[in-house]
Amino acid sequence: MTSAAASSPQPSPLSNTEIELRLLMEAIYLRYSYDFRDYTVASQKRRVLHALAQLGLPSISALQEKVLRDPVLFGQLLQYLTIPVSEMFRDPAYFLALRRHVVPVLRTYPSVKVWVAGCSTGEEVFSLAILLREEGLLSRTQIYATDINPASLEKARQGIFPIESIRGYTANYQRAGGRSSFSDYYTAAYEAARFDPSLCADVIFADHSLATDSVFAETQLVSCRNVLIYFNRELQDRALGLFHESLCHRGFLGLGAKESIDFSNYSQRFDAHSQSERIYRKAT
């Protein structure tokens, strides 16, 4: 008679690349306390192989050996692992839905707190600041902008973006229901656009990891877009748990266009407020 242990399906053996990736992520966590262990294998592999090509290293094992001994090299690797890529008013329908359906509720609070989780280089932070200013809310709103990449946070603080991106940003702004001329918010010089510092004068930029850190404030809106797609199921649930804990009663959660809470452990704890734009409202 076959035993239960013998009849249970065996996990597929890991490839050499998967083993090397797992060891690298564990080494990074133990050495630098950055936790990428629960990022999807596909995401890990894509980013690390790109880093190998750019850094001129022959293998993941060679990268691990150098990273453990060279904090400067780890700082370089971090830029590949976090992929700081964004744009202002990305997915304009999302910002239009915020303007039409979320802002009227935010106006009912004497003060508002917004958490932009995984803010990257700050494009979404400035987009929200512009929207809130146009809706008369920025002066009584505290924005927390968090990320795990110190270099990205510094760029976000500066609010300087390539001038060649401005045409696309302007089109996004207009489709997002912008009420002014986008050029009112920046000055252009030396192939760059510097956005009005007053937009983010009161923004708190801070290092925060969705993999290891806890909630730090009660908020009315959490916007975390195009971050969860890089997490495995366990880490997605952890992040959603943080957002749920942070949000006040009936607070709002905004996700990226390719993200959803439908198959998470929190699917019953949020209501779909604007399903097509991935805006949810805390239910319980």
PDB file of C-alpha atoms in Angstrom:
ATOM      1  CA  MET A   1       0.000   0.000   0.000  1.00  0.00           C
ATOM      2  CA  THR A   2       1.443   3.391  -1.026  1.00  0.00           C
ATOM      3  CA  SER A   3       2.095   5.774   1.843  1.00  0.00           C
ATOM      4  CA  ALA A   4       0.656   9.280   1.870  1.00  0.00           C
ATOM      5  CA  ALA A   5       4.165  10.708   1.729  1.00  0.00           C
ATOM      6  CA  ALA A   6       5.070   8.589  -1.279  1.00  0.00           C
ATOM      7  CA  SER A   7       1.863   9.433  -3.158  1.00  0.00           C
ATOM      8  CA  SER A   8       1.991  13.201  -2.599  1.00  0.00           C
ATOM      9  CA  PRO A   9       3.263  15.201  -5.570  1.00  0.00           C
ATOM     10  CA  GLN A  10       6.895  16.189  -5.366  1.00  0.00           C
ATOM     11  CA  PRO A  11       7.914  19.785  -6.101  1.00  0.00           C
ATOM     12  CA  SER A  12       9.767  20.323  -9.321  1.00  0.00           C
ATOM     13  CA  PRO A  13      13.517  20.574  -8.815  1.00  0.00           C
ATOM     14  CA  LEU A  14      14.955  24.075  -8.960  1.00  0.00           C
ATOM     15  CA  SER A  15      17.134  25.021 -11.882  1.00  0.00           C
ATOM     16  CA  ASN A  16      20.700  26.174 -11.238  1.00  0.00           C
ATOM     17  CA  THR A  17      19.638  29.745 -11.995  1.00  0.00           C
ATOM     18  CA  GLU A  18      16.782  29.559  -9.484  1.00  0.00           C
ATOM     19  CA  ILE A  19      19.140  28.183  -6.835  1.00  0.00           C
ATOM     20  CA  GLU A  20      21.640  30.973  -7.490  1.00  0.00           C
ATOM     21  CA  LEU A  21      18.873  33.583  -7.328  1.00  0.00           C
ATOM     22  CA  ARG A  22      17.585  32.231  -4.040  1.00  0.00           C
ATOM     23  CA  LEU A  23      21.078  32.276  -2.539  1.00  0.00           C
ATOM     24  CA  LEU A  24      21.702  35.813  -3.810  1.00  0.00           C
ATOM     25  CA  MET A  25      18.458  37.160  -2.344  1.00  0.00           C
ATOM     26  CA  GLU A  26      19.175  35.461   0.984  1.00  0.00           C
ATOM     27  CA  ALA A  27      22.704  36.891   1.002  1.00  0.00           C
ATOM     28  CA  ILE A  28      21.413  40.399   0.291  1.00  0.00           C
ATOM     29  CA  TYR A  29      18.900  40.106   3.122  1.00  0.00           C
ATOM     30  CA  LEU A  30      21.482  38.817   5.612  1.00  0.00           C
ATOM     31  CA  ARG A  31      24.153  41.345   4.625  1.00  0.00           C
ATOM     32  CA  TYR A  32      22.138  44.504   3.910  1.00  0.00           C
ATOM     33  CA  SER A  33      18.610  43.804   5.332  1.00  0.00           C
ATOM     34  CA  TYR A  34      16.960  44.455   1.960  1.00  0.00           C
ATOM     35  CA  ASP A  35      14.367  41.738   1.442  1.00  0.00           C
ATOM     36  CA  PHE A  36      13.749  40.692  -2.164  1.00  0.00           C
ATOM     37  CA  ARG A  37      13.173  37.036  -1.269  1.00  0.00           C
ATOM     38  CA  ASP A  38       9.431  37.161  -1.961  1.00  0.00           C
ATOM     39  CA  TYR A  39       9.634  38.966  -5.268  1.00  0.00           C
ATOM     40  CA  THR A  40       8.534  36.721  -8.117  1.00  0.00           C
ATOM     41  CA  VAL A  41      11.256  34.513  -9.605  1.00  0.00           C
ATOM     42  CA  ALA A  42      10.534  35.943 -13.056  1.00  0.00           C
ATOM     43  CA  SER A  43      11.099  39.471 -11.753  1.00  0.00           C
ATOM     44  CA  GLN A  44      14.256  38.496  -9.886  1.00  0.00           C
ATOM     45  CA  LYS A  45      15.683  36.708 -12.904  1.00  0.00           C
ATOM     46  CA  ARG A  46      14.943  39.511 -15.365  1.00  0.00           C
ATOM     47  CA  ARG A  47      16.481  42.176 -13.162  1.00  0.00           C
ATOM     48  CA  VAL A  48      19.555  40.205 -12.076  1.00  0.00           C
ATOM     49  CA  LEU A  49      20.439  39.040 -15.586  1.00  0.00           C
ATOM     50  CA  HIS A  50      20.194  42.633 -16.786  1.00  0.00           C
ATOM     51  CA  ALA A  51      22.475  43.685 -13.930  1.00  0.00           C
ATOM     52  CA  LEU A  52      25.013  41.012 -14.877  1.00  0.00           C
ATOM     53  CA  ALA A  53      25.175  42.317 -18.437  1.00  0.00           C
ATOM     54  CA  GLN A  54      25.568  45.929 -17.294  1.00  0.00           C
ATOM     55  CA  LEU A  55      28.114  45.168 -14.570  1.00  0.00           C
ATOM     56  CA  GLY A  56      30.165  42.817 -16.740  1.00  0.00           C
ATOM     57  CA  LEU A  57      29.947  39.791 -14.447  1.00  0.00           C
ATOM     58  CA  PRO A  58      29.855  36.177 -15.697  1.00  0.00           C
ATOM     59  CA  SER A  59      27.353  34.612 -13.280  1.00  0.00           C
ATOM     60  CA  ILE A  60      24.914  35.204 -10.449  1.00  0.00           C
ATOM     61  CA  SER A  61      27.331  33.449  -8.084  1.00  0.00           C
ATOM     62  CA  ALA A  62      30.085  35.880  -9.083  1.00  0.00           C
ATOM     63  CA  LEU A  63      27.702  38.758  -8.432  1.00  0.00           C
ATOM     64  CA  GLN A  64      26.861  37.378  -4.992  1.00  0.00           C
ATOM     65  CA  GLU A  65      30.526  37.078  -4.055  1.00  0.00           C
ATOM     66  CA  LYS A  66      31.227  40.685  -4.994  1.00  0.00           C
ATOM     67  CA  VAL A  67      28.046  42.107  -3.476  1.00  0.00           C
ATOM     68  CA  LEU A  68      28.806  40.555  -0.091  1.00  0.00           C
ATOM     69  CA  ARG A  69      32.159  42.341   0.013  1.00  0.00           C
ATOM     70  CA  ASP A  70      31.392  45.607  -1.767  1.00  0.00           C
ATOM     71  CA  PRO A  71      28.589  47.884  -0.480  1.00  0.00           C
ATOM     72  CA  VAL A  72      29.171  50.258  -3.392  1.00  0.00           C
ATOM     73  CA  LEU A  73      28.465  47.473  -5.872  1.00  0.00           C
ATOM     74  CA  PHE A  74      25.344  46.579  -3.909  1.00  0.00           C
ATOM     75  CA  GLY A  75      24.209  50.176  -4.281  1.00  0.00           C
ATOM     76  CA  GLN A  76      24.583  49.776  -8.039  1.00  0.00           C
ATOM     77  CA  LEU A  77      22.724  46.459  -8.005  1.00  0.00           C
ATOM     78  CA  LEU A  78      19.899  48.042  -6.008  1.00  0.00           C
ATOM     79  CA  GLN A  79      19.139  50.329  -8.948  1.00  0.00           C
ATOM     80  CA  TYR A  80      18.501  47.264 -11.124  1.00  0.00           C
ATOM     81  CA  LEU A  81      16.552  45.364  -8.474  1.00  0.00           C
ATOM     82  CA  THR A  82      14.094  48.202  -7.871  1.00  0.00           C
ATOM     83  CA  ILE A  83      13.737  49.449 -11.487  1.00  0.00           C
ATOM     84  CA  PRO A  84      12.832  53.088 -10.787  1.00  0.00           C
ATOM     85  CA  VAL A  85      10.610  53.633 -13.834  1.00  0.00           C
ATOM     86  CA  SER A  86       7.463  55.757 -13.729  1.00  0.00           C
ATOM     87  CA  GLU A  87       5.722  58.700 -15.368  1.00  0.00           C
ATOM     88  CA  MET A  88       3.480  61.546 -14.296  1.00  0.00           C
ATOM     89  CA  PHE A  89      -0.268  60.914 -14.351  1.00  0.00           C
ATOM     90  CA  ARG A  90       0.382  57.368 -15.540  1.00  0.00           C
ATOM     91  CA  ASP A  91      -2.921  55.717 -16.492  1.00  0.00           C
ATOM     92  CA  PRO A  92      -4.824  59.038 -16.609  1.00  0.00           C
ATOM     93  CA  ALA A  93      -8.176  57.329 -15.996  1.00  0.00           C
ATOM     94  CA  TYR A  94      -6.949  56.454 -12.496  1.00  0.00           C
ATOM     95  CA  PHE A  95      -6.307  60.099 -11.635  1.00  0.00           C
ATOM     96  CA  LEU A  96      -9.570  61.160 -13.247  1.00  0.00           C
ATOM     97  CA  ALA A  97     -11.396  58.631 -11.048  1.00  0.00           C
ATOM     98  CA  LEU A  98      -9.590  59.968  -7.973  1.00  0.00           C
ATOM     99  CA  ARG A  99     -10.646  63.479  -8.910  1.00  0.00           C
ATOM    100  CA  ARG A 100     -14.280  62.548  -9.512  1.00  0.00           C
ATOM    101  CA  HIS A 101     -14.969  59.845  -6.955  1.00  0.00           C
ATOM    102  CA  VAL A 102     -12.379  60.008  -4.162  1.00  0.00           C
ATOM    103  CA  VAL A 103     -11.660  63.715  -3.729  1.00  0.00           C
ATOM    104  CA  PRO A 104     -15.302  64.541  -2.787  1.00  0.00           C
ATOM    105  CA  VAL A 105     -14.978  62.121   0.150  1.00  0.00           C
ATOM    106  CA  LEU A 106     -11.536  63.413   1.133  1.00  0.00           C
ATOM    107  CA  ARG A 107     -13.018  66.913   1.342  1.00  0.00           C
ATOM    108  CA  THR A 108     -15.170  65.758   4.261  1.00  0.00           C
ATOM    109  CA  TYR A 109     -12.081  65.275   6.475  1.00  0.00           C
ATOM    110  CA  PRO A 110     -10.586  68.230   8.367  1.00  0.00           C
ATOM    111  CA  SER A 111      -7.147  66.943   7.365  1.00  0.00           C
ATOM    112  CA  VAL A 112      -6.046  64.249   4.941  1.00  0.00           C
ATOM    113  CA  LYS A 113      -3.164  61.780   4.979  1.00  0.00           C
ATOM    114  CA  VAL A 114      -2.035  60.023   1.797  1.00  0.00           C
ATOM    115  CA  TRP A 115       0.524  57.240   1.548  1.00  0.00           C
ATOM    116  CA  VAL A 116       2.287  56.737  -1.805  1.00  0.00           C
ATOM    117  CA  ALA A 117       3.941  53.348  -1.299  1.00  0.00           C
ATOM    118  CA  GLY A 118       6.758  52.494  -3.694  1.00  0.00           C
ATOM    119  CA  CYS A 119       6.990  56.098  -4.881  1.00  0.00           C
ATOM    120  CA  SER A 120      10.080  55.473  -7.027  1.00  0.00           C
ATOM    121  CA  THR A 121      11.508  58.748  -8.376  1.00  0.00           C
ATOM    122  CA  GLY A 122       8.463  60.802  -7.427  1.00  0.00           C
ATOM    123  CA  GLU A 123       6.380  61.158 -10.559  1.00  0.00           C
ATOM    124  CA  GLU A 124       3.231  59.902  -8.847  1.00  0.00           C
ATOM    125  CA  VAL A 125       3.856  62.044  -5.785  1.00  0.00           C
ATOM    126  CA  PHE A 126       4.004  65.218  -7.860  1.00  0.00           C
ATOM    127  CA  SER A 127       0.978  64.094  -9.882  1.00  0.00           C
ATOM    128  CA  LEU A 128      -1.091  63.672  -6.729  1.00  0.00           C
ATOM    129  CA  ALA A 129       0.187  66.963  -5.322  1.00  0.00           C
ATOM    130  CA  ILE A 130      -0.928  68.791  -8.479  1.00  0.00           C
ATOM    131  CA  LEU A 131      -4.329  67.102  -8.390  1.00  0.00           C
ATOM    132  CA  LEU A 132      -4.812  67.911  -4.696  1.00  0.00           C
ATOM    133  CA  ARG A 133      -3.777  71.526  -5.219  1.00  0.00           C
ATOM    134  CA  GLU A 134      -6.284  71.933  -8.039  1.00  0.00           C
ATOM    135  CA  GLU A 135      -8.974  70.448  -5.801  1.00  0.00           C
ATOM    136  CA  GLY A 136      -8.116  72.775  -2.914  1.00  0.00           C
ATOM    137  CA  LEU A 137      -6.887  69.970  -0.663  1.00  0.00           C
ATOM    138  CA  LEU A 138      -3.096  70.136  -0.774  1.00  0.00           C
ATOM    139  CA  SER A 139      -2.779  72.698   2.020  1.00  0.00           C
ATOM    140  CA  ARG A 140      -4.434  70.315   4.476  1.00  0.00           C
ATOM    141  CA  THR A 141      -2.959  67.077   3.157  1.00  0.00           C
ATOM    142  CA  GLN A 142       0.078  65.228   4.488  1.00  0.00           C
ATOM    143  CA  ILE A 143       1.668  62.960   1.870  1.00  0.00           C
ATOM    144  CA  TYR A 144       3.988  60.143   2.900  1.00  0.00           C
ATOM    145  CA  ALA A 145       6.139  59.019  -0.037  1.00  0.00           C
ATOM    146  CA  THR A 146       8.052  55.810   0.665  1.00  0.00           C
ATOM    147  CA  ASP A 147      10.450  53.573  -1.201  1.00  0.00           C
ATOM    148  CA  ILE A 148      13.339  51.226  -0.459  1.00  0.00           C
ATOM    149  CA  ASN A 149      15.751  52.885  -2.889  1.00  0.00           C
ATOM    150  CA  PRO A 150      17.624  55.877  -1.377  1.00  0.00           C
ATOM    151  CA  ALA A 151      18.715  57.124  -4.808  1.00  0.00           C
ATOM    152  CA  SER A 152      15.128  57.126  -6.053  1.00  0.00           C
ATOM    153  CA  LEU A 153      13.956  58.981  -2.950  1.00  0.00           C
ATOM    154  CA  GLU A 154      16.600  61.658  -3.488  1.00  0.00           C
ATOM    155  CA  LYS A 155      15.477  62.146  -7.096  1.00  0.00           C
ATOM    156  CA  ALA A 156      11.896  62.387  -5.880  1.00  0.00           C
ATOM    157  CA  ARG A 157      12.865  65.107  -3.413  1.00  0.00           C
ATOM    158  CA  GLN A 158      14.503  67.120  -6.193  1.00  0.00           C
ATOM    159  CA  GLY A 159      11.450  67.017  -8.462  1.00  0.00           C
ATOM    160  CA  ILE A 160      13.541  67.285 -11.622  1.00  0.00           C
ATOM    161  CA  PHE A 161      12.492  65.236 -14.656  1.00  0.00           C
ATOM    162  CA  PRO A 162      13.797  64.957 -18.239  1.00  0.00           C
ATOM    163  CA  ILE A 163      12.406  67.623 -20.541  1.00  0.00           C
ATOM    164  CA  GLU A 164      11.792  65.028 -23.248  1.00  0.00           C
ATOM    165  CA  SER A 165       9.199  63.386 -20.986  1.00  0.00           C
ATOM    166  CA  ILE A 166       7.131  66.535 -20.546  1.00  0.00           C
ATOM    167  CA  ARG A 167       5.076  66.179 -23.735  1.00  0.00           C
ATOM    168  CA  GLY A 168       3.830  62.763 -22.586  1.00  0.00           C
ATOM    169  CA  TYR A 169       3.253  64.014 -19.059  1.00  0.00           C
ATOM    170  CA  THR A 170       1.248  66.942 -20.390  1.00  0.00           C
ATOM    171  CA  ALA A 171      -0.996  64.658 -22.439  1.00  0.00           C
ATOM    172  CA  ASN A 172      -1.542  62.429 -19.400  1.00  0.00           C
ATOM    173  CA  TYR A 173      -2.367  65.455 -17.242  1.00  0.00           C
ATOM    174  CA  GLN A 174      -4.961  66.684 -19.713  1.00  0.00           C
ATOM    175  CA  ARG A 175      -6.617  63.268 -19.951  1.00  0.00           C
ATOM    176  CA  ALA A 176      -6.617  63.093 -16.141  1.00  0.00           C
ATOM    177  CA  GLY A 177      -8.874  66.143 -15.967  1.00  0.00           C
ATOM    178  CA  GLY A 178      -6.189  68.771 -15.425  1.00  0.00           C
ATOM    179  CA  ARG A 179      -7.655  72.204 -14.794  1.00  0.00           C
ATOM    180  CA  SER A 180      -4.724  74.423 -15.664  1.00  0.00           C
ATOM    181  CA  SER A 181      -1.823  74.610 -18.072  1.00  0.00           C
ATOM    182  CA  PHE A 182       0.652  71.901 -17.144  1.00  0.00           C
ATOM    183  CA  SER A 183       3.524  74.304 -17.837  1.00  0.00           C
ATOM    184  CA  ASP A 184       2.387  76.351 -14.825  1.00  0.00           C
ATOM    185  CA  TYR A 185       3.847  73.676 -12.559  1.00  0.00           C
ATOM    186  CA  TYR A 186       7.457  73.577 -13.779  1.00  0.00           C
ATOM    187  CA  THR A 187      10.311  75.630 -15.145  1.00  0.00           C
ATOM    188  CA  ALA A 188      12.455  74.251 -17.959  1.00  0.00           C
ATOM    189  CA  ALA A 189      16.225  74.692 -18.173  1.00  0.00           C
ATOM    190  CA  TYR A 190      19.222  72.642 -19.274  1.00  0.00           C
ATOM    191  CA  GLU A 191      17.181  69.800 -20.779  1.00  0.00           C
ATOM    192  CA  ALA A 192      15.276  69.291 -17.541  1.00  0.00           C
ATOM    193  CA  ALA A 193      11.987  70.363 -15.989  1.00  0.00           C
ATOM    194  CA  ARG A 194      12.052  71.373 -12.337  1.00  0.00           C
ATOM    195  CA  PHE A 195       8.657  71.200 -10.703  1.00  0.00           C
ATOM    196  CA  ASP A 196       7.435  73.796  -8.261  1.00  0.00           C
ATOM    197  CA  PRO A 197       9.059  72.864  -4.915  1.00  0.00           C
ATOM    198  CA  SER A 198       5.993  74.112  -3.053  1.00  0.00           C
ATOM    199  CA  LEU A 199       4.061  71.134  -4.419  1.00  0.00           C
ATOM    200  CA  CYS A 200       6.030  68.793  -2.187  1.00  0.00           C
ATOM    201  CA  ALA A 201       7.179  71.190   0.523  1.00  0.00           C
ATOM    202  CA  ASP A 202       5.310  69.200   3.154  1.00  0.00           C
ATOM    203  CA  VAL A 203       5.800  65.721   1.686  1.00  0.00           C
ATOM    204  CA  ILE A 204       7.619  63.274   3.951  1.00  0.00           C
ATOM    205  CA  PHE A 205       9.963  61.138   1.853  1.00  0.00           C
ATOM    206  CA  ALA A 206      11.033  58.064   3.803  1.00  0.00           C
ATOM    207  CA  ASP A 207      12.685  54.676   3.470  1.00  0.00           C
ATOM    208  CA  HIS A 208      10.067  51.978   3.993  1.00  0.00           C
ATOM    209  CA  SER A 209       9.928  48.332   2.943  1.00  0.00           C
ATOM    210  CA  LEU A 210       6.640  46.573   2.332  1.00  0.00           C
ATOM    211  CA  ALA A 211       8.508  43.316   2.955  1.00  0.00           C
ATOM    212  CA  THR A 212       9.864  44.067   6.419  1.00  0.00           C
ATOM    213  CA  ASP A 213       8.458  47.300   7.887  1.00  0.00           C
ATOM    214  CA  SER A 214       5.196  48.059   9.675  1.00  0.00           C
ATOM    215  CA  VAL A 215       2.462  50.691   9.452  1.00  0.00           C
ATOM    216  CA  PHE A 216       3.463  54.188  10.557  1.00  0.00           C
ATOM    217  CA  ALA A 217       0.299  56.322  10.223  1.00  0.00           C
ATOM    218  CA  GLU A 218      -3.459  56.262   9.722  1.00  0.00           C
ATOM    219  CA  THR A 219      -4.334  57.375   6.203  1.00  0.00           C
ATOM    220  CA  GLN A 220      -7.384  58.150   4.096  1.00  0.00           C
ATOM    221  CA  LEU A 221      -5.791  57.118   0.795  1.00  0.00           C
ATOM    222  CA  VAL A 222      -3.062  54.630  -0.059  1.00  0.00           C
ATOM    223  CA  SER A 223      -1.766  54.655  -3.621  1.00  0.00           C
ATOM    224  CA  CYS A 224       0.551  51.751  -4.453  1.00  0.00           C
ATOM    225  CA  ARG A 225       0.666  51.257  -8.186  1.00  0.00           C
ATOM    226  CA  ASN A 226       2.689  48.804 -10.266  1.00  0.00           C
ATOM    227  CA  VAL A 227       4.501  47.436  -7.237  1.00  0.00           C
ATOM    228  CA  LEU A 228       2.490  44.347  -6.245  1.00  0.00           C
ATOM    229  CA  ILE A 229       2.969  42.807  -9.704  1.00  0.00           C
ATOM    230  CA  TYR A 230       6.579  42.117  -8.713  1.00  0.00           C
ATOM    231  CA  PHE A 231       5.623  40.330  -5.469  1.00  0.00           C
ATOM    232  CA  ASN A 232       4.678  36.706  -4.931  1.00  0.00           C
ATOM    233  CA  ARG A 233       1.335  35.892  -3.313  1.00  0.00           C
ATOM    234  CA  GLU A 234       2.659  35.916   0.254  1.00  0.00           C
ATOM    235  CA  LEU A 235       4.283  39.318  -0.088  1.00  0.00           C
ATOM    236  CA  GLN A 236       1.234  40.739  -1.849  1.00  0.00           C
ATOM    237  CA  ASP A 237      -0.881  39.682   1.122  1.00  0.00           C
ATOM    238  CA  ARG A 238       1.594  41.229   3.538  1.00  0.00           C
ATOM    239  CA  ALA A 239       1.508  44.541   1.671  1.00  0.00           C
ATOM    240  CA  LEU A 240      -2.286  44.525   1.446  1.00  0.00           C
ATOM    241  CA  GLY A 241      -2.395  43.834   5.170  1.00  0.00           C
ATOM    242  CA  LEU A 242      -0.281  46.935   5.812  1.00  0.00           C
ATOM    243  CA  PHE A 243      -2.533  49.045   3.609  1.00  0.00           C
ATOM    244  CA  HIS A 244      -5.656  47.703   5.314  1.00  0.00           C
ATOM    245  CA  GLU A 245      -4.204  48.461   8.735  1.00  0.00           C
ATOM    246  CA  SER A 246      -3.130  51.948   7.693  1.00  0.00           C
ATOM    247  CA  LEU A 247      -6.441  52.999   6.179  1.00  0.00           C
ATOM    248  CA  CYS A 248      -9.100  54.648   8.278  1.00  0.00           C
ATOM    249  CA  HIS A 249     -12.690  53.402   8.227  1.00  0.00           C
ATOM    250  CA  ARG A 250     -13.819  53.383   4.575  1.00  0.00           C
ATOM    251  CA  GLY A 251     -10.442  54.657   3.382  1.00  0.00           C
ATOM    252  CA  PHE A 252      -9.354  54.241  -0.246  1.00  0.00           C
ATOM    253  CA  LEU A 253      -6.735  51.994  -1.850  1.00  0.00           C
ATOM    254  CA  GLY A 254      -5.463  52.555  -5.387  1.00  0.00           C
ATOM    255  CA  LEU A 255      -3.543  49.862  -7.293  1.00  0.00           C
ATOM    256  CA  GLY A 256      -1.971  49.603 -10.740  1.00  0.00           C
ATOM    257  CA  ALA A 257      -3.876  48.749 -13.895  1.00  0.00           C
ATOM    258  CA  LYS A 258      -2.617  45.143 -13.889  1.00  0.00           C
ATOM    259  CA  GLU A 259      -3.097  44.590 -10.164  1.00  0.00           C
ATOM    260  CA  SER A 260      -6.069  43.290  -8.199  1.00  0.00           C
ATOM    261  CA  ILE A 261      -7.055  42.129  -4.740  1.00  0.00           C
ATOM    262  CA  ASP A 262      -9.492  39.535  -6.116  1.00  0.00           C
ATOM    263  CA  PHE A 263      -7.412  36.455  -5.267  1.00  0.00           C
ATOM    264  CA  SER A 264      -5.765  37.774  -2.130  1.00  0.00           C
ATOM    265  CA  ASN A 265      -6.569  37.085   1.498  1.00  0.00           C
ATOM    266  CA  TYR A 266      -8.015  40.609   1.629  1.00  0.00           C
ATOM    267  CA  SER A 267     -10.533  40.290  -1.196  1.00  0.00           C
ATOM    268  CA  GLN A 268     -13.445  40.399   1.260  1.00  0.00           C
ATOM    269  CA  ARG A 269     -12.044  43.296   3.240  1.00  0.00           C
ATOM    270  CA  PHE A 270     -12.241  45.848   0.433  1.00  0.00           C
ATOM    271  CA  ASP A 271     -15.103  46.930  -1.813  1.00  0.00           C
ATOM    272  CA  ALA A 272     -14.509  47.765  -5.453  1.00  0.00           C
ATOM    273  CA  HIS A 273     -15.141  51.513  -5.612  1.00  0.00           C
ATOM    274  CA  SER A 274     -14.008  52.001  -9.211  1.00  0.00           C
ATOM    275  CA  GLN A 275     -13.141  48.528 -10.474  1.00  0.00           C
ATOM    276  CA  SER A 276     -11.794  49.425 -13.912  1.00  0.00           C
ATOM    277  CA  GLU A 277      -9.398  51.965 -12.379  1.00  0.00           C
ATOM    278  CA  ARG A 278      -8.435  49.611  -9.524  1.00  0.00           C
ATOM    279  CA  ILE A 279      -9.673  51.853  -6.727  1.00  0.00           C
ATOM    280  CA  TYR A 280     -10.982  50.013  -3.664  1.00  0.00           C
ATOM    281  CA  ARG A 281     -12.539  51.073  -0.381  1.00  0.00           C
ATOM    282  CA  LYS A 282     -11.928  49.490   2.993  1.00  0.00           C
ATOM    283  CA  ALA A 283     -14.956  47.408   3.935  1.00  0.00           C
ATOM    284  CA  THR A 284     -14.103  45.990   7.350  1.00  0.00           C
TER     285      THR A 284
END
